[in-house]
Tab-separated table of C-alpha atoms and ligand atoms in Angstrom:
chain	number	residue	atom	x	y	z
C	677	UNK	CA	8.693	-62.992	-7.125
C	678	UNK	CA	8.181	-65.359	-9.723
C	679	UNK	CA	6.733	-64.019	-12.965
C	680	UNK	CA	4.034	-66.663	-12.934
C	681	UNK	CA	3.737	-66.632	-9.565
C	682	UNK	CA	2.740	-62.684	-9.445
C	683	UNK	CA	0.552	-62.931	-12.561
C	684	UNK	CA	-1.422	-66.230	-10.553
C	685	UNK	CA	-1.649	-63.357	-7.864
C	686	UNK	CA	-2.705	-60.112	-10.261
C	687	UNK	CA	-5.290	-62.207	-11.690
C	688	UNK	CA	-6.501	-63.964	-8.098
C	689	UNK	CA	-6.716	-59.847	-6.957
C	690	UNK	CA	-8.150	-58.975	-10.432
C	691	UNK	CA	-11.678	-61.098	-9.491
C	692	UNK	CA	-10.525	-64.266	-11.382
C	693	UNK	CA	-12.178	-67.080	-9.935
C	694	UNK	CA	-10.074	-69.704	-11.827
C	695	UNK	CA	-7.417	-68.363	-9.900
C	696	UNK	CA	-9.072	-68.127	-6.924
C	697	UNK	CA	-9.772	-71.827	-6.918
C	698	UNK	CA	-6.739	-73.376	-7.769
C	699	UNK	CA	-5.065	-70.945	-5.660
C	700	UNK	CA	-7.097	-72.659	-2.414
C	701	UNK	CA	-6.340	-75.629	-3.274
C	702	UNK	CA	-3.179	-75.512	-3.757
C	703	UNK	CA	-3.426	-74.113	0.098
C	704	UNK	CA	-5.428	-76.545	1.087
C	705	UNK	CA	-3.350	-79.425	-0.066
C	706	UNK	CA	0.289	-78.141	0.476
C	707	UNK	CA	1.040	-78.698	-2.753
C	708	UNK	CA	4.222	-77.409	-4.149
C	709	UNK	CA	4.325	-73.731	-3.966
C	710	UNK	CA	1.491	-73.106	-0.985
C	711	UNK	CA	3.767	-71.117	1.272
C	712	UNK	CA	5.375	-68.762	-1.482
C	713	UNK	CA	1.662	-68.465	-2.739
C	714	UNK	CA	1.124	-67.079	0.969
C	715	UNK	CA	3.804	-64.869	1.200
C	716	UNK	CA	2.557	-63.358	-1.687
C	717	UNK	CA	-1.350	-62.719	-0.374
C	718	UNK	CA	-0.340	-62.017	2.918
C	719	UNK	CA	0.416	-58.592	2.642
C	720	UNK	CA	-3.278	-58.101	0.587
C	721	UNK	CA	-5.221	-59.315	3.848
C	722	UNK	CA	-6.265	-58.329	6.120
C	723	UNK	CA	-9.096	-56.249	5.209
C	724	UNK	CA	-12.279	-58.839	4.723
C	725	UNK	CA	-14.591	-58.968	7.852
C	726	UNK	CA	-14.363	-62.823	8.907
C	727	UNK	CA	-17.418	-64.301	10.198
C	728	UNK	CA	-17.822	-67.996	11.881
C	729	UNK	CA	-20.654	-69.326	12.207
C	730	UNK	CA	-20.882	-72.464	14.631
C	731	UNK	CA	-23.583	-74.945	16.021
C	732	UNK	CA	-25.201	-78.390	16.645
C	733	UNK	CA	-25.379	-80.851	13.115
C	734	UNK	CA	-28.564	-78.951	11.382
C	735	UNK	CA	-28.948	-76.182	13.473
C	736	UNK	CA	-29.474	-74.525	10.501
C	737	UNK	CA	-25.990	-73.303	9.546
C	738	UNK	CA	-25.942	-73.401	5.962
C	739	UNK	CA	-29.719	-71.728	6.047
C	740	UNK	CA	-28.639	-68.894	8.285
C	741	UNK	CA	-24.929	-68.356	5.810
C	742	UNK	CA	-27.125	-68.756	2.901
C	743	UNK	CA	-29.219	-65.531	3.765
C	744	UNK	CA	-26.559	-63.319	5.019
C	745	UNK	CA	-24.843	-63.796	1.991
C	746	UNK	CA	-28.060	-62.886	0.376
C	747	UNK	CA	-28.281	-59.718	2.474
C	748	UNK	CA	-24.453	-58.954	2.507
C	749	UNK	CA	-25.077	-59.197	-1.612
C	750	UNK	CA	-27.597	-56.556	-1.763
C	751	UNK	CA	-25.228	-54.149	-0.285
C	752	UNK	CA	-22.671	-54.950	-2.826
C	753	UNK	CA	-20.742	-56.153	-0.985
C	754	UNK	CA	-18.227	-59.714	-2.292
C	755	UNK	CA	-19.038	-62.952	0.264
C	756	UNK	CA	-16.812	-65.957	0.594
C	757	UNK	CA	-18.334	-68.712	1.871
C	758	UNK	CA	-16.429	-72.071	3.288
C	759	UNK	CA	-18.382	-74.896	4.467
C	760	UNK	CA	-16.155	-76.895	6.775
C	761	UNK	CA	-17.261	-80.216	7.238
C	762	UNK	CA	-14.933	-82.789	8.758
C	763	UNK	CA	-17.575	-85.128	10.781
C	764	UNK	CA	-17.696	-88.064	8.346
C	765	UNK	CA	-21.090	-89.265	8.841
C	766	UNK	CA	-22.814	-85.895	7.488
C	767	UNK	CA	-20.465	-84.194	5.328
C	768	UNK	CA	-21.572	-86.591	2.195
C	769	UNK	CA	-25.134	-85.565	2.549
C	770	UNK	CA	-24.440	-82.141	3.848
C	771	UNK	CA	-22.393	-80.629	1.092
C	772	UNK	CA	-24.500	-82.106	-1.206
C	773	UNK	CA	-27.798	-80.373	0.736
C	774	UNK	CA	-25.660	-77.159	1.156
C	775	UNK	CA	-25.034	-77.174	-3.018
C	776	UNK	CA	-28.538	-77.835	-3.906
C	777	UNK	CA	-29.819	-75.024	-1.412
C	778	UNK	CA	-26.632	-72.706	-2.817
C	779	UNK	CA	-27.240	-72.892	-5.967
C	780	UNK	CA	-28.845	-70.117	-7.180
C	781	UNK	CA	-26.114	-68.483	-5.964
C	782	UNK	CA	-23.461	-70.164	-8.492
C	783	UNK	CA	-24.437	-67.538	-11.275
C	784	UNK	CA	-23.223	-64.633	-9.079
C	785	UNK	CA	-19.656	-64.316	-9.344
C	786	UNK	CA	-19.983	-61.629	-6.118
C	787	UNK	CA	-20.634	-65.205	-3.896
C	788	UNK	CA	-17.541	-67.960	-3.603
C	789	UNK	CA	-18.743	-70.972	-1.748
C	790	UNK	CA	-15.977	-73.509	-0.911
C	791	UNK	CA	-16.514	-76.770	0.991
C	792	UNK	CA	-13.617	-78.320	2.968
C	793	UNK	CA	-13.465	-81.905	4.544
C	794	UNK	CA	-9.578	-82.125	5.311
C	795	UNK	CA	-9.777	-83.650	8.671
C	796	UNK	CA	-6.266	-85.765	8.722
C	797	UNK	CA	-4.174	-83.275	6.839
C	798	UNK	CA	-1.323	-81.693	7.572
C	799	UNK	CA	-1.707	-79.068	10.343
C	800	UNK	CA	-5.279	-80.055	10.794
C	801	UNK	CA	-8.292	-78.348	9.568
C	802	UNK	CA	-7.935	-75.256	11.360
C	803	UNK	CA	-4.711	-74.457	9.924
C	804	UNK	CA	-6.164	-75.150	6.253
C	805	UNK	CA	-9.433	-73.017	7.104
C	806	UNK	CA	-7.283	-70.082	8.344
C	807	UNK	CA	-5.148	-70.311	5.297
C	808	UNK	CA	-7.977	-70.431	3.080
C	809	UNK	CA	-9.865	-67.773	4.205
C	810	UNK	CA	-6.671	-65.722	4.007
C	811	UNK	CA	-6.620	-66.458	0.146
C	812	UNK	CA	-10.621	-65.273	0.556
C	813	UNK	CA	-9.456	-61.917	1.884
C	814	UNK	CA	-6.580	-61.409	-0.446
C	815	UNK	CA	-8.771	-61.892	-3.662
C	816	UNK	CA	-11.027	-59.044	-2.249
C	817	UNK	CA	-13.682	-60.620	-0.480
C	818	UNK	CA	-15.625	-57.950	1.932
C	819	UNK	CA	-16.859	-60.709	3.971
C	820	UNK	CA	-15.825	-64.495	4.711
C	821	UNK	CA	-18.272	-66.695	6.333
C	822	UNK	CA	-16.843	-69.870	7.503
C	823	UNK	CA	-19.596	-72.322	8.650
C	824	UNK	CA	-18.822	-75.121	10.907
C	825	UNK	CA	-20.026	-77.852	13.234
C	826	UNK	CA	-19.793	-77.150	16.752
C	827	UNK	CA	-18.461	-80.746	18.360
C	828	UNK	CA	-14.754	-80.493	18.946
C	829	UNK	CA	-11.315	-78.442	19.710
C	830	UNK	CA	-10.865	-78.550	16.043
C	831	UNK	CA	-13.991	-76.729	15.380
C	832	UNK	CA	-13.624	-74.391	18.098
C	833	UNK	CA	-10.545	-73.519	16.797
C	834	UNK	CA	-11.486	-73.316	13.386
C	835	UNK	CA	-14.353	-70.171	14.882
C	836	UNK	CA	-11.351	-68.601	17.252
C	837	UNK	CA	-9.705	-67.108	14.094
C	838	UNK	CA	-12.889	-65.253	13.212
C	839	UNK	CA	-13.426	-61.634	14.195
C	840	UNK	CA	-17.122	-62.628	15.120
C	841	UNK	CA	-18.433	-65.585	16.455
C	842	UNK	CA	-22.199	-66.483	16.093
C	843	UNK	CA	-23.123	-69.648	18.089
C	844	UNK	CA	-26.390	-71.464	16.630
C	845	UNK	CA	-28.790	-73.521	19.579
C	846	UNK	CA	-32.255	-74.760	18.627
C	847	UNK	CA	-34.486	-75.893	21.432
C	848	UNK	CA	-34.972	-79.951	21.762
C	849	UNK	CA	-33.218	-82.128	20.263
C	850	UNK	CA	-31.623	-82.685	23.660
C	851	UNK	CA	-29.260	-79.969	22.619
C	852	UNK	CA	-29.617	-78.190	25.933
C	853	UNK	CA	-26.935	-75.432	26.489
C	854	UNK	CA	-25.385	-77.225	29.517
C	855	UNK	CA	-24.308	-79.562	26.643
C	856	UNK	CA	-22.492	-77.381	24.276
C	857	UNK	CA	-19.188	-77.221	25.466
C	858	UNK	CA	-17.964	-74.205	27.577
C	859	UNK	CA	-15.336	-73.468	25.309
C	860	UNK	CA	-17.910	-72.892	22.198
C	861	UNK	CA	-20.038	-70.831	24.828
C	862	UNK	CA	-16.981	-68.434	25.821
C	863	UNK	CA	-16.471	-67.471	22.032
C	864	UNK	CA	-19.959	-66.789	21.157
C	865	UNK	CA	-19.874	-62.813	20.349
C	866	UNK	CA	-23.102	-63.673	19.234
C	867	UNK	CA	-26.146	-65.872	19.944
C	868	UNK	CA	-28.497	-67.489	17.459
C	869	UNK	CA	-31.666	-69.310	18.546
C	870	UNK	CA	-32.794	-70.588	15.541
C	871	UNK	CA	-35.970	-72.897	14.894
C	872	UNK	CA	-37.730	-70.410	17.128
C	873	UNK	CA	-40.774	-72.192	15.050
C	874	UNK	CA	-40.367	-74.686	17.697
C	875	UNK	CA	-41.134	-75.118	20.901
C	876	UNK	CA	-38.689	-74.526	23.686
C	877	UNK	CA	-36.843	-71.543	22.109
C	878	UNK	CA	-37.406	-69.570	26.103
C	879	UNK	CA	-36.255	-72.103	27.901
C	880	UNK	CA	-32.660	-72.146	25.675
C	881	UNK	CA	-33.198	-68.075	26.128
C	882	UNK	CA	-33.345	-68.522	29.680
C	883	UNK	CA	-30.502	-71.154	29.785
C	884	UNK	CA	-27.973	-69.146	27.694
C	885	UNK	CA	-28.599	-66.372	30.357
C	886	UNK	CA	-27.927	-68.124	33.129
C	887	UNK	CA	-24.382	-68.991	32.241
C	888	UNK	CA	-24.276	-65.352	30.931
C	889	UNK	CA	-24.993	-64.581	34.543
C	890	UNK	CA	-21.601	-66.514	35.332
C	891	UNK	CA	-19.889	-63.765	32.955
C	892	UNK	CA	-17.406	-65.250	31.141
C	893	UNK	CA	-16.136	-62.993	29.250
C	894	UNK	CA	-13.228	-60.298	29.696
C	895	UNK	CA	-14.302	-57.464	27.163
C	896	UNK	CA	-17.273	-56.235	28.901
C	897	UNK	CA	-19.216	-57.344	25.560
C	898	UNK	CA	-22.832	-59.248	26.411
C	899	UNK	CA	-23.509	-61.489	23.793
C	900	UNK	CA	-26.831	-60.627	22.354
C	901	UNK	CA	-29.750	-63.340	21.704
C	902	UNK	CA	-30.958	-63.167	18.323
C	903	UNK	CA	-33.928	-65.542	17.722
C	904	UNK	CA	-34.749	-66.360	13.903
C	905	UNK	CA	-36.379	-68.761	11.691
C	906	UNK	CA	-33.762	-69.287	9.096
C	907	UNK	CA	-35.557	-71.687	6.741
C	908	UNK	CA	-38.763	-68.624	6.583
C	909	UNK	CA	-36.200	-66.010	6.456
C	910	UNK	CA	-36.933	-64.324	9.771
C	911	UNK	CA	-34.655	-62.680	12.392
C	912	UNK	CA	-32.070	-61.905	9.165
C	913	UNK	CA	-32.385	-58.598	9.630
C	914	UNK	CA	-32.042	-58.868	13.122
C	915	UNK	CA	-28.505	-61.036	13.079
C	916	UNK	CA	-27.296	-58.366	10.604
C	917	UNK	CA	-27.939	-55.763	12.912
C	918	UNK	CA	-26.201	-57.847	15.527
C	919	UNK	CA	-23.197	-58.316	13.739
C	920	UNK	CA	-22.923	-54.863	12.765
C	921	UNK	CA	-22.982	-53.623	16.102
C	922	UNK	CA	-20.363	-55.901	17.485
C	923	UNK	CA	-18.552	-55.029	15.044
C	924	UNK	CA	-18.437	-51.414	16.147
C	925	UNK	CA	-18.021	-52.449	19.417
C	926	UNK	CA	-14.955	-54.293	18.276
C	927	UNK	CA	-13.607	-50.948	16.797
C	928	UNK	CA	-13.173	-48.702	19.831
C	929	UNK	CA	-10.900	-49.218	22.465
C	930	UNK	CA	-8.685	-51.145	20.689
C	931	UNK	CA	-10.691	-54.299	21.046
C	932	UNK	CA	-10.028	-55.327	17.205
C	933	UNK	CA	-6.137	-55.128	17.650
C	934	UNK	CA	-6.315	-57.023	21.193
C	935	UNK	CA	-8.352	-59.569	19.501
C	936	UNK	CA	-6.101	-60.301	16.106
C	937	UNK	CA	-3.207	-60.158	18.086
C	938	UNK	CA	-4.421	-62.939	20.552
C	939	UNK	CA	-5.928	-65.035	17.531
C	940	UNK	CA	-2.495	-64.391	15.236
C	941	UNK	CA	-0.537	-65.711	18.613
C	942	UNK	CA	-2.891	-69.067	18.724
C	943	UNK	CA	-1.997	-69.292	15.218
C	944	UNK	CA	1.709	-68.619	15.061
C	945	UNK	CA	1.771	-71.345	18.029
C	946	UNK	CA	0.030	-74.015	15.935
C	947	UNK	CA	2.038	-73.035	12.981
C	948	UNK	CA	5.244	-73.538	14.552
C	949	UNK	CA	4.284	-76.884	15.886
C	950	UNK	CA	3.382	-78.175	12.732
C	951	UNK	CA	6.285	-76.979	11.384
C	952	UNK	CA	8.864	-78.509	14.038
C	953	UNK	CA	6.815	-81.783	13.781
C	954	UNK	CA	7.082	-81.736	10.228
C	955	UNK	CA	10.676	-81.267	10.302
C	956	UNK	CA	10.707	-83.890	12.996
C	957	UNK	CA	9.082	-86.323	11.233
C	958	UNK	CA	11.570	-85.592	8.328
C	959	UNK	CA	14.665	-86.400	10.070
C	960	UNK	CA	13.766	-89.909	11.798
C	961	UNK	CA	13.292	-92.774	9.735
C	962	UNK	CA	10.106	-94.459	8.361
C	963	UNK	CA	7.858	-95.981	10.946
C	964	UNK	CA	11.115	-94.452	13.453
C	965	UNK	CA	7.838	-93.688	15.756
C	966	UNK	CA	6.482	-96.664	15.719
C	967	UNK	CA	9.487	-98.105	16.180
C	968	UNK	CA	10.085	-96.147	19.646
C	969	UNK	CA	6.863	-97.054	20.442
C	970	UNK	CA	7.144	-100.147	20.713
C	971	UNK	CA	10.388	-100.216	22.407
C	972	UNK	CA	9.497	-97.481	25.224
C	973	UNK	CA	5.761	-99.647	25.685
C	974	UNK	CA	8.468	-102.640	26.491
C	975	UNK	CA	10.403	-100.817	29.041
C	976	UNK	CA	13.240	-100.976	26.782
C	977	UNK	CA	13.998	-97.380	26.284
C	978	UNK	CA	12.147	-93.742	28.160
C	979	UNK	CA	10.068	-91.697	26.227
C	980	UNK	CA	11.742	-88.288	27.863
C	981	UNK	CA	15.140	-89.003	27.177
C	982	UNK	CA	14.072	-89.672	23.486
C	983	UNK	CA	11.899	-86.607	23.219
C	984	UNK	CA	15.458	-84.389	24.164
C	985	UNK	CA	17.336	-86.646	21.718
C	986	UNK	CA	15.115	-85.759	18.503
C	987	UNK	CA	14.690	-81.885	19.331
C	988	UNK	CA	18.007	-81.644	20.233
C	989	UNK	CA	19.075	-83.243	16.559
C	990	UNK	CA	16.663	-80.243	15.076
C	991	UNK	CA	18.300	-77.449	17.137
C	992	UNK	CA	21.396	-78.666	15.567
C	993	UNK	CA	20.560	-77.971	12.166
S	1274	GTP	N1	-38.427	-75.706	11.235
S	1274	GTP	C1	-37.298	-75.107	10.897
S	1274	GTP	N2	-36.418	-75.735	10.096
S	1274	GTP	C2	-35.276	-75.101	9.767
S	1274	GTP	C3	-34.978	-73.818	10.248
S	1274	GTP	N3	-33.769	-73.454	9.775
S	1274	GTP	C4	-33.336	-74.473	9.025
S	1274	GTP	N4	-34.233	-75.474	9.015
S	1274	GTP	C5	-34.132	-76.774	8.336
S	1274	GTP	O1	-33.219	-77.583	9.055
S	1274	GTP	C6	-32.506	-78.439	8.158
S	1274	GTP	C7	-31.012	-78.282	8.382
S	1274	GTP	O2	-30.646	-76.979	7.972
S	1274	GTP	P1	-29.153	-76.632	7.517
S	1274	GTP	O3	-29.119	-75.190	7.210
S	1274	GTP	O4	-28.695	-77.585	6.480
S	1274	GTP	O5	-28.396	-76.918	8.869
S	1274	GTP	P2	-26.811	-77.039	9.082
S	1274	GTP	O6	-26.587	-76.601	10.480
S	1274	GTP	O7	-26.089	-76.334	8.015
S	1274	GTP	O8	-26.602	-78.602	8.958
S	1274	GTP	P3	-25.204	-79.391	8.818
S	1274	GTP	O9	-24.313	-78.585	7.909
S	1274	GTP	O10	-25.596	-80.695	8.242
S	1274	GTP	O11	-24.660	-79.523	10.207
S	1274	GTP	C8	-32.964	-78.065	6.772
S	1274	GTP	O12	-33.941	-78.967	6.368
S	1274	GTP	C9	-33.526	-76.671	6.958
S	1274	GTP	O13	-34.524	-76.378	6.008
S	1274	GTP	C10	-35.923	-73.171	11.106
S	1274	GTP	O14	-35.740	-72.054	11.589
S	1274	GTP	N5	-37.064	-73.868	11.395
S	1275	MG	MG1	-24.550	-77.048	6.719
């Protein structure tokens, strides 16, 4: 390894948060040395607890990461923190709300809080979130908490690389369960009802049994129903408990291993894609796509026949 390049890392593992940063963004961006940076951290994960937490625009997200990092602090225990936040029309306002609110955590070098809007990136956000929280766990974080907003594939992928899952509802809002996609519902390890200050909070109870009644799941694991009010602080204690529990669960019979090897073979598979489009991408010509585009929307050439030609120029190489 590089001399630099293994005192970026020593310092990274030492608790330097200098290095820490630069070292996610240089993951974050691809820029120049992200994968040997990788290589390098890899082998020091693997021991931080990731936790994603997922739900409805203002469910109450940042509220609910805000005081488990609290809790997680008074333990001793390090927290990273990313804020994903690729829906345009809130992420100004919302990273701005969720630095306000985590502010008094800034002075506490134990908390890392990282916000991430990379939508359009290369690989996509999931493959930048996964990346980053790998840096998280190689500088020594105990715990990652990755908060994100519940709407689409991205997101749920962003969740499926966390060992737990909590899924946020409120009641109202016309955020009924039937409405949050199935796929968010079938990663849920755990449920949060939050805004429990407001009415309706049985009637999502009642609705989030139902389709537990439809048992989606294959791990024999029933999703518990936490109910809090993050913004007064209650039901923390509760969610912690949770957590902790699934978390044993997840230790015995080998559900852990089943799990990160079905998440690490999701994430090899979107890997290699990006990579093989990349390389792809590489060897045609400027605008080449476009270019085909065109010609196979005219009739003029068929988009099958082209696919073979390109991959089969790679698997020369
Ligand atoms: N009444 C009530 N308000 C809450 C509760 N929890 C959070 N809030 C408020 O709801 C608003 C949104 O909370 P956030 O924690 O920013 O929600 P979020 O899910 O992170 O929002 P986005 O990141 O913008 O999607 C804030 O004004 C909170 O103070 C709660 O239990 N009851
Ligand atoms: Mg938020």
């Amino acid at each position: 390894m590089p001399p630099d390049l293994q005192s970026w890392v020593d310092r990274l593992r030492a608790g330097d948060s200098l290095a820490l940063a630069r070292a996610i963004s240089t993951v974050e961006n691809h820029a120049p040395g992200w994968s040997g940076l990788l290589k390098a951290l890899f082998p020091h994960s693997g021991h931080a607890r990731v936790i994603g937490l997922t739900g409805a625009p203002g469910a109450g997200k940042s509220t609910l990461v805000d005081h488990l990092a609290g809790h997680y602090r008074k333990e001793n225990r390090t927290v990273g923190i990313i804020a994903v936040d690729p829906t345009s029309p809130y992420s100004g306002g919302a990273i701005l709300g969720d630095r306000i609110r985590m502010q008094e955590h800034f002075a506490d070098p134990g908390i890392y809080i990282r916000s991430m809007a990379t939508r359009g990136s290369l690989g996509g956000l999931a493959r930048a979130t996964a990346d980053v929280s790998t840096v998280l766990d190689a500088s020594g974080r105990d715990l990652v908490l990755i908060e994100t907003v519940g709407v689409g594939q991205d997101e749920v992928d962003v969740v499926r690389l966390a060992d737990i899952t909590v899924v946020i509802l409120v009641p109202g809002m016309g955020d009924d369960v039937q409405s949050i996609k199935a796929g968010i519902m079938e990663i849920a390890d755990i449920f949060v009802i939050n805004k429990c200050d407001h009415e309706g909070a049985e009637r999502v109870e009642r609705e989030i049994r139902a389709l537990q009644s439809l048992d989606l799941r294959h791990d024999g694991w029933t999703p518990p129903i936490v109910k809090t009010v993050a913004s007064e602080g209650q039901g923390i204690g509760e969610l912690v408990a949770a957590i902790r529990e699934f978390d044993a669960n997840l230790q015995t019979g080998n559900h852990a291993n089943k799990r990160s090897i079905q998440n690490w073979e999701a994430r090899l598979t979107a890997m290699l894609r990006d990579a093989l489009l990349e390389k792809a991408r590489q060897q045609l010509p400027g605008a080449a796509l476009t270019r085909y585009a065109a010609e196979i929307a005219a009739r003029q050439r068929d988009p099958y026949t082209l696919v073979e030609e390109i991959v089969g120029k790679l698997e020369e190489k």
